mmCIF file of C-alpha atoms in Angstrom:
data_model
loop_
_atom_site.group_PDB
_atom_site.id
_atom_site.type_symbol
_atom_site.label_atom_id
_atom_site.label_comp_id
_atom_site.label_asym_id
_atom_site.label_seq_id
_atom_site.Cartn_x
_atom_site.Cartn_y
_atom_site.Cartn_z
ATOM 1 C CA MET A 1 52.383 10.014 -13.882
ATOM 2 C CA VAL A 2 51.470 9.959 -17.569
ATOM 3 C CA ILE A 3 49.759 6.660 -18.413
ATOM 4 C CA LYS A 4 50.298 5.073 -21.814
ATOM 5 C CA PRO A 5 49.133 1.587 -22.859
ATOM 6 C CA MET A 6 51.577 -1.183 -21.992
ATOM 7 C CA ILE A 7 51.088 -4.065 -24.431
ATOM 8 C CA ARG A 8 52.808 -7.397 -23.905
ATOM 9 C CA SER A 9 52.142 -10.412 -26.158
ATOM 10 C CA ASN A 10 49.000 -8.795 -27.592
ATOM 11 C CA ILE A 11 47.583 -8.114 -24.125
ATOM 12 C CA CYS A 12 47.245 -4.663 -22.572
ATOM 13 C CA ILE A 13 48.447 -4.960 -18.978
ATOM 14 C CA ASN A 14 47.556 -1.536 -17.556
ATOM 15 C CA ALA A 15 44.521 0.742 -17.386
ATOM 16 C CA HIS A 16 43.756 4.442 -17.614
ATOM 17 C CA PRO A 17 41.430 5.593 -14.791
ATOM 18 C CA ILE A 18 39.806 8.500 -16.613
ATOM 19 C CA GLY A 19 39.536 6.610 -19.892
ATOM 20 C CA CYS A 20 37.730 3.699 -18.213
ATOM 21 C CA ALA A 21 35.314 6.099 -16.519
ATOM 22 C CA LYS A 22 34.650 8.013 -19.742
ATOM 23 C CA GLU A 23 33.866 4.806 -21.628
ATOM 24 C CA THR A 24 31.465 3.701 -18.878
ATOM 25 C CA GLU A 25 29.802 7.124 -19.010
ATOM 26 C CA ARG A 26 29.469 6.805 -22.802
ATOM 27 C CA GLN A 27 27.592 3.539 -22.390
ATOM 28 C CA ILE A 28 25.318 5.089 -19.775
ATOM 29 C CA ALA A 29 24.580 8.003 -22.116
ATOM 30 C CA TYR A 30 23.714 5.551 -24.910
ATOM 31 C CA VAL A 31 21.233 3.694 -22.719
ATOM 32 C CA LYS A 32 19.609 6.903 -21.541
ATOM 33 C CA ALA A 33 19.189 7.962 -25.172
ATOM 34 C CA GLN A 34 17.631 4.594 -26.023
ATOM 35 C CA LYS A 35 15.292 4.923 -23.035
ATOM 36 C CA ALA A 36 14.047 8.232 -24.407
ATOM 37 C CA LYS A 37 13.821 6.877 -27.960
ATOM 38 C CA ARG A 38 11.851 3.802 -26.916
ATOM 39 C CA GLY A 39 9.760 5.662 -24.350
ATOM 40 C CA THR A 40 10.692 3.132 -21.659
ATOM 41 C CA LYS A 41 9.388 3.980 -18.202
ATOM 42 C CA SER A 42 11.659 3.265 -15.276
ATOM 43 C CA ALA A 43 10.379 1.629 -12.108
ATOM 44 C CA LYS A 44 10.013 5.060 -10.465
ATOM 45 C CA GLU A 45 8.063 6.273 -13.482
ATOM 46 C CA GLY A 46 5.590 3.424 -13.172
ATOM 47 C CA GLY A 47 7.306 0.995 -15.506
ATOM 48 C CA ALA A 48 6.804 -2.745 -15.108
ATOM 49 C CA GLY A 49 10.369 -3.754 -15.891
ATOM 50 C CA PRO A 50 12.939 -5.190 -13.484
ATOM 51 C CA LYS A 51 13.185 -3.432 -10.121
ATOM 52 C CA THR A 52 16.123 -5.311 -8.582
ATOM 53 C CA VAL A 53 18.855 -6.990 -10.627
ATOM 54 C CA LEU A 54 21.937 -9.015 -9.697
ATOM 55 C CA VAL A 55 24.822 -9.009 -12.189
ATOM 56 C CA LEU A 56 27.569 -11.583 -11.645
ATOM 57 C CA GLY A 57 30.644 -10.406 -13.540
ATOM 58 C CA CYS A 58 29.503 -6.780 -13.575
ATOM 59 C CA SER A 59 32.694 -4.862 -14.305
ATOM 60 C CA THR A 60 33.418 -5.232 -18.020
ATOM 61 C CA GLY A 61 31.951 -6.365 -21.323
ATOM 62 C CA TYR A 62 28.469 -7.833 -21.400
ATOM 63 C CA GLY A 63 28.134 -7.826 -17.622
ATOM 64 C CA LEU A 64 28.800 -4.107 -17.293
ATOM 65 C CA ALA A 65 26.523 -3.369 -20.251
ATOM 66 C CA SER A 66 23.765 -5.478 -18.671
ATOM 67 C CA ARG A 67 24.033 -3.616 -15.383
ATOM 68 C CA ILE A 68 23.963 -0.257 -17.158
ATOM 69 C CA SER A 69 20.883 -1.279 -19.158
ATOM 70 C CA ALA A 70 19.034 -2.491 -16.057
ATOM 71 C CA ALA A 71 19.832 0.626 -14.046
ATOM 72 C CA PHE A 72 19.655 3.480 -16.517
ATOM 73 C CA GLU A 73 16.827 2.328 -18.788
ATOM 74 C CA TYR A 74 14.625 0.468 -16.318
ATOM 75 C CA GLY A 75 15.602 2.258 -13.113
ATOM 76 C CA ALA A 76 16.527 -0.996 -11.391
ATOM 77 C CA ASP A 77 18.455 -1.157 -8.157
ATOM 78 C CA THR A 78 21.463 -3.354 -8.799
ATOM 79 C CA ILE A 79 23.971 -5.514 -7.017
ATOM 80 C CA GLY A 80 27.128 -6.210 -8.968
ATOM 81 C CA VAL A 81 29.839 -8.747 -8.214
ATOM 82 C CA SER A 82 33.322 -8.841 -9.733
ATOM 83 C CA PHE A 83 36.864 -9.652 -8.652
ATOM 84 C CA GLU A 84 39.091 -6.604 -9.188
ATOM 85 C CA HIS A 85 42.498 -5.369 -8.141
ATOM 86 C CA GLU A 86 41.817 -2.160 -6.234
ATOM 87 C CA ALA A 87 43.658 1.028 -7.100
ATOM 88 C CA SER A 88 45.872 2.940 -4.700
ATOM 89 C CA ALA A 89 47.190 6.457 -5.123
ATOM 90 C CA ARG A 90 50.335 5.248 -6.917
ATOM 91 C CA ARG A 91 49.246 1.875 -8.271
ATOM 92 C CA ALA A 92 46.560 1.422 -10.898
ATOM 93 C CA GLY A 93 43.616 -0.879 -10.419
ATOM 94 C CA THR A 94 42.170 -3.208 -13.032
ATOM 95 C CA PRO A 95 39.892 -1.702 -15.705
ATOM 96 C CA GLY A 96 36.870 -3.225 -13.984
ATOM 97 C CA TRP A 97 37.682 -1.436 -10.727
ATOM 98 C CA TYR A 98 37.427 1.916 -12.508
ATOM 99 C CA ASN A 99 34.339 0.873 -14.459
ATOM 100 C CA ASN A 100 32.601 -0.104 -11.227
ATOM 101 C CA ALA A 101 33.582 3.202 -9.601
ATOM 102 C CA ALA A 102 32.158 5.146 -12.543
ATOM 103 C CA PHE A 103 28.944 3.103 -12.474
ATOM 104 C CA ASP A 104 28.502 3.605 -8.729
ATOM 105 C CA ARG A 105 29.028 7.351 -9.092
ATOM 106 C CA ALA A 106 26.484 7.660 -11.899
ATOM 107 C CA ALA A 107 23.921 5.483 -10.091
ATOM 108 C CA ALA A 108 24.193 7.596 -6.945
ATOM 109 C CA ALA A 109 23.752 10.783 -8.993
ATOM 110 C CA ASP A 110 20.515 9.361 -10.446
ATOM 111 C CA GLY A 111 19.188 8.174 -7.088
ATOM 112 C CA LEU A 112 19.585 4.477 -7.900
ATOM 113 C CA ARG A 113 20.545 2.008 -5.200
ATOM 114 C CA ALA A 114 23.694 0.103 -6.098
ATOM 115 C CA ILE A 115 25.993 -2.222 -4.204
ATOM 116 C CA THR A 116 29.228 -3.389 -5.806
ATOM 117 C CA ILE A 117 30.876 -6.365 -4.126
ATOM 118 C CA ASN A 118 34.530 -7.033 -4.891
ATOM 119 C CA GLY A 119 35.286 -10.710 -4.446
ATOM 120 C CA ASP A 120 35.283 -14.214 -5.900
ATOM 121 C CA ALA A 121 31.813 -14.766 -7.336
ATOM 122 C CA PHE A 122 32.471 -18.524 -7.357
ATOM 123 C CA SER A 123 32.604 -18.577 -3.546
ATOM 124 C CA ASP A 124 29.778 -19.251 -1.109
ATOM 125 C CA GLU A 125 31.075 -16.336 0.966
ATOM 126 C CA ILE A 126 30.156 -13.876 -1.775
ATOM 127 C CA ARG A 127 26.784 -15.580 -2.268
ATOM 128 C CA ALA A 128 26.092 -15.005 1.424
ATOM 129 C CA LYS A 129 27.046 -11.322 1.091
ATOM 130 C CA VAL A 130 24.657 -10.852 -1.815
ATOM 131 C CA ILE A 131 21.827 -12.526 0.082
ATOM 132 C CA GLU A 132 22.576 -10.412 3.153
ATOM 133 C CA SER A 133 22.487 -7.230 1.044
ATOM 134 C CA LEU A 134 19.144 -8.151 -0.505
ATOM 135 C CA LYS A 135 17.613 -8.868 2.872
ATOM 136 C CA ALA A 136 18.937 -5.555 4.206
ATOM 137 C CA TRP A 137 17.219 -3.835 1.298
ATOM 138 C CA GLY A 138 14.056 -5.814 1.987
ATOM 139 C CA THR A 139 13.701 -6.752 -1.664
ATOM 140 C CA THR A 140 13.865 -9.714 -4.033
ATOM 141 C CA LEU A 141 15.442 -10.226 -7.435
ATOM 142 C CA ASP A 142 13.559 -9.880 -10.717
ATOM 143 C CA LEU A 143 16.589 -10.755 -12.836
ATOM 144 C CA VAL A 144 19.925 -12.505 -12.323
ATOM 145 C CA VAL A 145 22.564 -11.967 -15.018
ATOM 146 C CA TYR A 146 25.374 -14.534 -15.085
ATOM 147 C CA SER A 147 28.305 -13.049 -17.007
ATOM 148 C CA LEU A 148 31.377 -14.591 -15.385
ATOM 149 C CA ALA A 149 34.397 -15.191 -17.632
ATOM 150 C CA SER A 150 37.266 -16.249 -15.429
ATOM 151 C CA PRO A 151 40.171 -18.534 -16.408
ATOM 152 C CA VAL A 152 40.105 -20.219 -12.999
ATOM 153 C CA ARG A 153 37.563 -21.402 -10.440
ATOM 154 C CA THR A 154 37.936 -22.933 -7.008
ATOM 155 C CA ASP A 155 35.245 -25.495 -6.233
ATOM 156 C CA PRO A 156 33.615 -24.311 -2.983
ATOM 157 C CA ASP A 157 33.088 -27.891 -1.783
ATOM 158 C CA THR A 158 36.438 -29.514 -2.555
ATOM 159 C CA LYS A 159 38.636 -26.356 -2.627
ATOM 160 C CA VAL A 160 40.267 -27.696 -5.800
ATOM 161 C CA LEU A 161 41.403 -25.004 -8.261
ATOM 162 C CA TYR A 162 40.409 -25.637 -11.890
ATOM 163 C CA LYS A 163 41.839 -23.841 -14.933
ATOM 164 C CA SER A 164 40.145 -23.386 -18.289
ATOM 165 C CA VAL A 165 41.829 -23.469 -21.704
ATOM 166 C CA ILE A 166 40.846 -22.397 -25.211
ATOM 167 C CA LYS A 167 41.766 -25.409 -27.321
ATOM 168 C CA PRO A 168 40.276 -27.652 -30.008
ATOM 169 C CA ILE A 169 39.176 -31.178 -29.195
ATOM 170 C CA GLY A 170 40.492 -34.212 -31.073
ATOM 171 C CA LYS A 171 42.923 -32.557 -33.500
ATOM 172 C CA ASN A 172 45.118 -29.504 -34.013
ATOM 173 C CA TYR A 173 43.554 -26.253 -35.152
ATOM 174 C CA GLY A 174 45.486 -23.576 -36.991
ATOM 175 C CA GLY A 175 44.918 -20.412 -38.936
ATOM 176 C CA ALA A 176 45.905 -16.832 -39.541
ATOM 177 C CA SER A 177 46.579 -14.737 -36.464
ATOM 178 C CA LEU A 178 46.322 -10.950 -36.726
ATOM 179 C CA ASP A 179 48.411 -8.689 -34.515
ATOM 180 C CA MET A 180 45.815 -5.965 -34.000
ATOM 181 C CA MET A 181 48.314 -3.247 -33.084
ATOM 182 C CA GLY A 182 51.025 -4.013 -35.640
ATOM 183 C CA GLY A 183 48.883 -5.326 -38.491
ATOM 184 C CA LYS A 184 51.141 -8.357 -38.893
ATOM 185 C CA ILE A 185 49.636 -11.691 -39.945
ATOM 186 C CA SER A 186 51.195 -14.970 -38.872
ATOM 187 C CA TYR A 187 50.177 -18.608 -38.687
ATOM 188 C CA MET A 188 49.147 -19.969 -35.301
ATOM 189 C CA GLU A 189 48.367 -23.568 -34.401
ATOM 190 C CA VAL A 190 46.920 -24.953 -31.185
ATOM 191 C CA GLU A 191 47.215 -28.560 -30.060
ATOM 192 C CA PRO A 192 44.085 -30.415 -28.927
ATOM 193 C CA ALA A 193 43.043 -30.425 -25.296
ATOM 194 C CA THR A 194 43.442 -33.434 -23.079
ATOM 195 C CA ASP A 195 40.363 -35.007 -21.538
ATOM 196 C CA GLU A 196 41.343 -33.421 -18.234
ATOM 197 C CA GLU A 197 41.586 -29.967 -19.814
ATOM 198 C CA VAL A 198 38.137 -30.374 -21.345
ATOM 199 C CA ALA A 199 36.654 -31.401 -17.998
ATOM 200 C CA ASN A 200 38.411 -28.559 -16.190
ATOM 201 C CA THR A 201 37.162 -25.991 -18.701
ATOM 202 C CA VAL A 202 33.599 -27.203 -18.253
ATOM 203 C CA LYS A 203 34.104 -26.955 -14.499
ATOM 204 C CA VAL A 204 35.168 -23.308 -14.816
ATOM 205 C CA MET A 205 33.113 -21.996 -17.733
ATOM 206 C CA GLY A 206 30.093 -24.299 -17.670
ATOM 207 C CA GLY A 207 26.873 -23.888 -15.753
ATOM 208 C CA GLU A 208 27.657 -25.597 -12.453
ATOM 209 C CA ASP A 209 28.322 -22.349 -10.615
ATOM 210 C CA TRP A 210 25.305 -20.621 -12.209
ATOM 211 C CA GLU A 211 23.073 -23.429 -10.970
ATOM 212 C CA ARG A 212 24.609 -23.163 -7.483
ATOM 213 C CA TRP A 213 23.883 -19.421 -7.418
ATOM 214 C CA MET A 214 20.232 -19.894 -8.353
ATOM 215 C CA LYS A 215 19.784 -22.737 -5.843
ATOM 216 C CA GLN A 216 21.175 -20.723 -2.934
ATOM 217 C CA LEU A 217 19.265 -17.566 -3.904
ATOM 218 C CA ALA A 218 16.039 -19.580 -4.084
ATOM 219 C CA GLU A 219 16.666 -21.281 -0.733
ATOM 220 C CA ALA A 220 17.282 -17.858 0.834
ATOM 221 C CA GLY A 221 13.919 -16.616 -0.434
ATOM 222 C CA VAL A 222 15.364 -13.669 -2.390
ATOM 223 C CA LEU A 223 13.921 -14.493 -5.824
ATOM 224 C CA ALA A 224 10.795 -12.569 -6.812
ATOM 225 C CA GLN A 225 7.772 -14.167 -8.426
ATOM 226 C CA GLY A 226 8.596 -14.546 -12.113
ATOM 227 C CA CYS A 227 12.342 -14.089 -11.610
ATOM 228 C CA ARG A 228 14.376 -14.722 -14.733
ATOM 229 C CA THR A 229 18.045 -15.472 -15.136
ATOM 230 C CA VAL A 230 20.229 -15.218 -18.241
ATOM 231 C CA ALA A 231 23.768 -16.377 -19.025
ATOM 232 C CA TYR A 232 25.836 -15.530 -22.082
ATOM 233 C CA SER A 233 27.339 -17.665 -24.834
ATOM 234 C CA TYR A 234 28.835 -17.473 -28.315
ATOM 235 C CA ILE A 235 28.557 -19.687 -31.383
ATOM 236 C CA GLY A 236 30.257 -17.732 -34.165
ATOM 237 C CA PRO A 237 30.991 -18.668 -37.777
ATOM 238 C CA LYS A 238 31.678 -22.201 -38.967
ATOM 239 C CA LEU A 239 35.364 -21.456 -39.550
ATOM 240 C CA SER A 240 35.894 -20.895 -35.807
ATOM 241 C CA HIS A 241 33.851 -23.877 -34.615
ATOM 242 C CA PRO A 242 36.852 -26.232 -34.201
ATOM 243 C CA ILE A 243 38.539 -23.836 -31.728
ATOM 244 C CA TYR A 244 35.387 -22.507 -30.140
ATOM 245 C CA ARG A 245 31.964 -24.123 -30.511
ATOM 246 C CA ASP A 246 33.407 -27.632 -30.960
ATOM 247 C CA GLY A 247 36.376 -26.977 -28.674
ATOM 248 C CA THR A 248 36.807 -26.731 -24.922
ATOM 249 C CA ILE A 249 34.866 -23.476 -24.542
ATOM 250 C CA GLY A 250 32.072 -24.907 -26.651
ATOM 251 C CA ALA A 251 31.884 -27.934 -24.365
ATOM 252 C CA ALA A 252 31.491 -25.568 -21.433
ATOM 253 C CA LYS A 253 28.813 -23.542 -23.218
ATOM 254 C CA LYS A 254 26.859 -26.705 -24.064
ATOM 255 C CA ASP A 255 26.939 -27.531 -20.356
ATOM 256 C CA LEU A 256 25.679 -23.999 -19.691
ATOM 257 C CA GLU A 257 22.717 -24.589 -22.015
ATOM 258 C CA ALA A 258 21.899 -27.899 -20.331
ATOM 259 C CA ARG A 259 22.009 -26.227 -16.918
ATOM 260 C CA ALA A 260 19.648 -23.522 -18.183
ATOM 261 C CA ARG A 261 17.003 -26.185 -18.747
ATOM 262 C CA SER A 262 17.607 -27.584 -15.266
ATOM 263 C CA ILE A 263 17.413 -24.135 -13.657
ATOM 264 C CA SER A 264 14.216 -23.356 -15.563
ATOM 265 C CA GLY A 265 12.681 -26.479 -14.091
ATOM 266 C CA SER A 266 13.551 -25.363 -10.577
ATOM 267 C CA LEU A 267 12.138 -21.857 -11.212
ATOM 268 C CA LYS A 268 8.757 -23.089 -12.448
ATOM 269 C CA ALA A 269 7.362 -22.929 -8.922
ATOM 270 C CA ILE A 270 7.726 -19.131 -8.953
ATOM 271 C CA GLY A 271 6.880 -18.661 -12.624
ATOM 272 C CA GLY A 272 10.496 -17.961 -13.559
ATOM 273 C CA ALA A 273 12.835 -19.220 -16.267
ATOM 274 C CA ALA A 274 16.505 -19.445 -17.233
ATOM 275 C CA TYR A 275 17.885 -18.499 -20.627
ATOM 276 C CA VAL A 276 21.154 -18.572 -22.519
ATOM 277 C CA SER A 277 21.677 -15.588 -24.809
ATOM 278 C CA VAL A 278 23.997 -16.194 -27.749
ATOM 279 C CA ASN A 279 25.768 -12.899 -28.383
ATOM 280 C CA LYS A 280 27.849 -11.373 -31.179
ATOM 281 C CA GLY A 281 31.601 -11.738 -31.417
ATOM 282 C CA LEU A 282 33.608 -8.869 -29.952
ATOM 283 C CA ILE A 283 37.208 -7.968 -29.265
ATOM 284 C CA THR A 284 38.261 -9.299 -25.858
ATOM 285 C CA ARG A 285 41.545 -9.745 -24.003
ATOM 286 C CA SER A 286 41.865 -13.237 -25.548
ATOM 287 C CA SER A 287 40.889 -12.373 -29.140
ATOM 288 C CA ALA A 288 44.457 -11.742 -30.264
ATOM 289 C CA VAL A 289 45.749 -15.108 -29.080
ATOM 290 C CA ILE A 290 43.157 -17.372 -30.717
ATOM 291 C CA PRO A 291 43.782 -18.416 -34.354
ATOM 292 C CA ILE A 292 41.463 -16.762 -36.890
ATOM 293 C CA ILE A 293 39.390 -14.764 -34.362
ATOM 294 C CA ALA A 294 41.006 -11.311 -34.613
ATOM 295 C CA LEU A 295 41.181 -11.489 -38.412
ATOM 296 C CA TYR A 296 37.580 -12.682 -38.657
ATOM 297 C CA LEU A 297 36.369 -9.916 -36.349
ATOM 298 C CA GLY A 298 38.270 -7.271 -38.299
ATOM 299 C CA ILE A 299 36.531 -8.316 -41.513
ATOM 300 C CA LEU A 300 33.172 -8.766 -39.765
ATOM 301 C CA PHE A 301 33.289 -5.279 -38.249
ATOM 302 C CA LYS A 302 34.081 -3.761 -41.661
ATOM 303 C CA VAL A 303 31.172 -5.560 -43.307
ATOM 304 C CA MET A 304 28.672 -4.825 -40.532
ATOM 305 C CA LYS A 305 29.638 -1.157 -40.245
ATOM 306 C CA GLN A 306 29.150 -0.751 -43.983
ATOM 307 C CA ARG A 307 25.684 -2.277 -43.586
ATOM 308 C CA GLY A 308 24.899 -0.212 -40.490
ATOM 309 C CA THR A 309 24.346 -3.298 -38.327
ATOM 310 C CA HIS A 310 27.473 -3.326 -36.157
ATOM 311 C CA GLU A 311 26.921 -3.461 -32.409
ATOM 312 C CA GLY A 312 29.183 -3.361 -29.370
ATOM 313 C CA CYS A 313 28.421 -4.663 -25.882
ATOM 314 C CA ILE A 314 26.074 -1.890 -24.847
ATOM 315 C CA GLU A 315 24.038 -1.911 -28.056
ATOM 316 C CA GLN A 316 23.498 -5.662 -27.793
ATOM 317 C CA MET A 317 22.583 -5.726 -24.122
ATOM 318 C CA GLU A 318 20.167 -2.818 -24.462
ATOM 319 C CA ARG A 319 18.546 -4.700 -27.348
ATOM 320 C CA LEU A 320 18.527 -7.936 -25.345
ATOM 321 C CA PHE A 321 16.610 -6.245 -22.541
ATOM 322 C CA ALA A 322 14.224 -4.238 -24.717
ATOM 323 C CA GLU A 323 13.563 -6.670 -27.574
ATOM 324 C CA ARG A 324 13.967 -10.081 -25.936
ATOM 325 C CA LEU A 325 13.495 -10.090 -22.151
ATOM 326 C CA PHE A 326 11.131 -7.194 -21.360
ATOM 327 C CA THR A 327 8.781 -7.061 -24.319
ATOM 328 C CA GLY A 328 5.480 -6.999 -22.433
ATOM 329 C CA SER A 329 3.147 -4.106 -21.770
ATOM 330 C CA ASN A 330 4.931 -1.167 -20.142
ATOM 331 C CA ALA A 331 8.276 -3.030 -20.364
ATOM 332 C CA ALA A 332 7.030 -5.999 -18.342
ATOM 333 C CA ALA A 333 8.590 -9.414 -18.819
ATOM 334 C CA GLY A 334 7.065 -10.670 -22.069
ATOM 335 C CA THR A 335 7.317 -13.801 -24.177
ATOM 336 C CA VAL A 336 10.968 -14.419 -25.032
ATOM 337 C CA PRO A 337 11.671 -15.328 -28.681
ATOM 338 C CA LEU A 338 13.872 -18.437 -28.821
ATOM 339 C CA ASP A 339 15.571 -20.560 -31.473
ATOM 340 C CA GLU A 340 14.911 -24.264 -31.996
ATOM 341 C CA GLU A 341 17.377 -25.096 -29.194
ATOM 342 C CA GLY A 342 15.625 -22.792 -26.724
ATOM 343 C CA ARG A 343 18.276 -20.057 -26.858
ATOM 344 C CA ILE A 344 17.974 -16.294 -27.221
ATOM 345 C CA ARG A 345 19.794 -15.082 -30.330
ATOM 346 C CA ILE A 346 21.343 -11.622 -30.246
ATOM 347 C CA ASP A 347 23.967 -12.802 -32.740
ATOM 348 C CA ASP A 348 21.319 -12.658 -35.462
ATOM 349 C CA LEU A 349 22.932 -9.673 -37.189
ATOM 350 C CA GLU A 350 26.413 -11.245 -37.154
ATOM 351 C CA LEU A 351 25.251 -14.590 -38.538
ATOM 352 C CA ALA A 352 22.918 -13.150 -41.175
ATOM 353 C CA PRO A 353 23.654 -15.237 -44.325
ATOM 354 C CA GLU A 354 24.505 -12.194 -46.429
ATOM 355 C CA VAL A 355 26.995 -10.944 -43.814
ATOM 356 C CA GLN A 356 28.720 -14.310 -43.482
ATOM 357 C CA ALA A 357 28.856 -14.741 -47.265
ATOM 358 C CA GLU A 358 30.646 -11.411 -47.626
ATOM 359 C CA VAL A 359 33.094 -12.241 -44.814
ATOM 360 C CA ASP A 360 33.840 -15.618 -46.410
ATOM 361 C CA LYS A 361 34.491 -13.897 -49.740
ATOM 362 C CA ILE A 362 36.957 -11.396 -48.265
ATOM 363 C CA MET A 363 38.934 -13.553 -45.824
ATOM 364 C CA PRO A 364 41.084 -15.628 -48.266
ATOM 365 C CA GLY A 365 42.409 -12.464 -49.917
ATOM 366 C CA VAL A 366 43.651 -10.631 -46.820
ATOM 367 C CA THR A 367 47.391 -9.978 -46.661
ATOM 368 C CA GLU A 368 49.588 -7.697 -44.577
ATOM 369 C CA GLU A 369 49.637 -5.296 -47.535
ATOM 370 C CA ASN A 370 45.842 -4.899 -47.739
ATOM 371 C CA VAL A 371 44.737 -5.732 -44.171
ATOM 372 C CA ALA A 372 44.006 -2.094 -43.340
ATOM 373 C CA GLU A 373 41.806 -1.867 -46.437
ATOM 374 C CA LEU A 374 39.887 -5.138 -46.115
ATOM 375 C CA CYS A 375 39.604 -5.179 -42.309
ATOM 376 C CA ASP A 376 38.386 -2.597 -39.839
ATOM 377 C CA LEU A 377 41.874 -2.487 -38.362
ATOM 378 C CA ALA A 378 41.311 0.906 -36.744
ATOM 379 C CA GLY A 379 38.060 -0.306 -35.213
ATOM 380 C CA ILE A 380 39.441 -3.445 -33.622
ATOM 381 C CA ARG A 381 42.491 -1.527 -32.387
ATOM 382 C CA HIS A 382 40.171 0.975 -30.738
ATOM 383 C CA ASP A 383 38.093 -1.755 -29.107
ATOM 384 C CA PHE A 384 41.245 -3.535 -27.915
ATOM 385 C CA LEU A 385 42.559 -0.350 -26.280
ATOM 386 C CA ALA A 386 39.182 0.857 -25.001
ATOM 387 C CA ILE A 387 38.816 -2.255 -22.824
ATOM 388 C CA ASN A 388 41.577 -0.729 -20.681
ATOM 389 C CA GLY A 389 40.515 2.897 -20.981
ATOM 390 C CA PHE A 390 42.761 3.971 -23.861
ATOM 391 C CA ASP A 391 41.860 5.648 -27.164
ATOM 392 C CA ILE A 392 38.742 7.174 -25.603
ATOM 393 C CA GLU A 393 37.469 10.441 -27.037
ATOM 394 C CA GLY A 394 37.766 13.400 -24.705
ATOM 395 C CA VAL A 395 40.646 12.042 -22.613
ATOM 396 C CA ASP A 396 43.989 13.863 -22.433
ATOM 397 C CA TYR A 397 46.498 11.020 -22.426
ATOM 398 C CA ASN A 398 49.350 13.434 -21.775
ATOM 399 C CA GLU A 399 47.829 14.545 -18.481
ATOM 400 C CA ASP A 400 49.880 13.881 -15.378
ATOM 401 C CA ILE A 401 47.735 11.799 -12.985
ATOM 402 C CA GLU A 402 48.852 12.123 -9.389
ATOM 403 C CA ASP A 403 46.259 9.869 -7.740
ATOM 404 C CA LEU A 404 45.384 6.616 -9.536
ATOM 405 C CA THR A 405 42.206 6.185 -7.493
ATOM 406 C CA LYS A 406 40.610 9.227 -9.175
ATOM 407 C CA ILE A 407 38.349 8.762 -12.181
ATOM 408 C CA GLY A 408 37.832 12.435 -12.975
#
């Protein structure tokens, strides 16, 4: 069959196997180029960076980019966990299923050990599988990356299913909504969350599960001396704070930061630490359905590309590893630069005052007539499609694909 993007309500609901694989390979190539540019030595080359890394939420976005950086710059063996719909010959899998397949293929070609576990990372069953795999390898973890972004979570103790929402707290929030594919601008307003919705979102997107992971890994004796763990967050510009930083997701991220301090305390015995990295805003599956976000990102991308400071997932995660986490001699774990709240800031280029001032100047004047001129409309469209393997250079989208399990 010939696979074209199927977009419903600003969400792409299918994936292109070869496109997903090609995009994963592009990220791997970028990291390998950065390795050569920086002169980073892998573990096999005598480097002192991470040797074994666990990535929770490994299949897309920051999680996939983190796993690629660990493996292909530092030569780390990796275990990845994600919950994907598997492909069959006639039925496509989720984008993450193809990304994982491409990663596994590239890791094997480079002689890197890699285990990809498909399952619910919130469950104790998957935690047990990870621990079992580490013990079979006879190794311990130098780094645990927590990059889960699920809309639902089942509490492993109570078996209650919780659902997260993206809503403001206390009052309505509205603003311009940009249809990334059509270029149409409309007004969108979101009602405030109930107290129950806030609590449920914290339960799903906060740090409770991260803390449970680190506790069980520690009790199993699979954390190396000096093991670090990092989870990801976002702050963004002031104009989005009511729907994000001061909304339900922000409440969850504040819980994540509090849990980081608790986890750090528990890791002191082995000389380890927990960090929250605040990352740059990017196009995601939910960007199109949150007021302001898509329009803001379109303007931001235009401004940052003109300044030469724009980064995607892979550029940020490679920089996080090389310039924040592993800054010591021979890529060893060095001193981590933190802000006044104890967080890593990789959103420094996005929130640079001169960048935000330019975005603020442009935003009020954007209309449907000039949106393609004032926004990087082509760029955010590409990113939106690329998440699902479309609009990738070098892919023939008119090719008839007979077996949807094949990635090339």
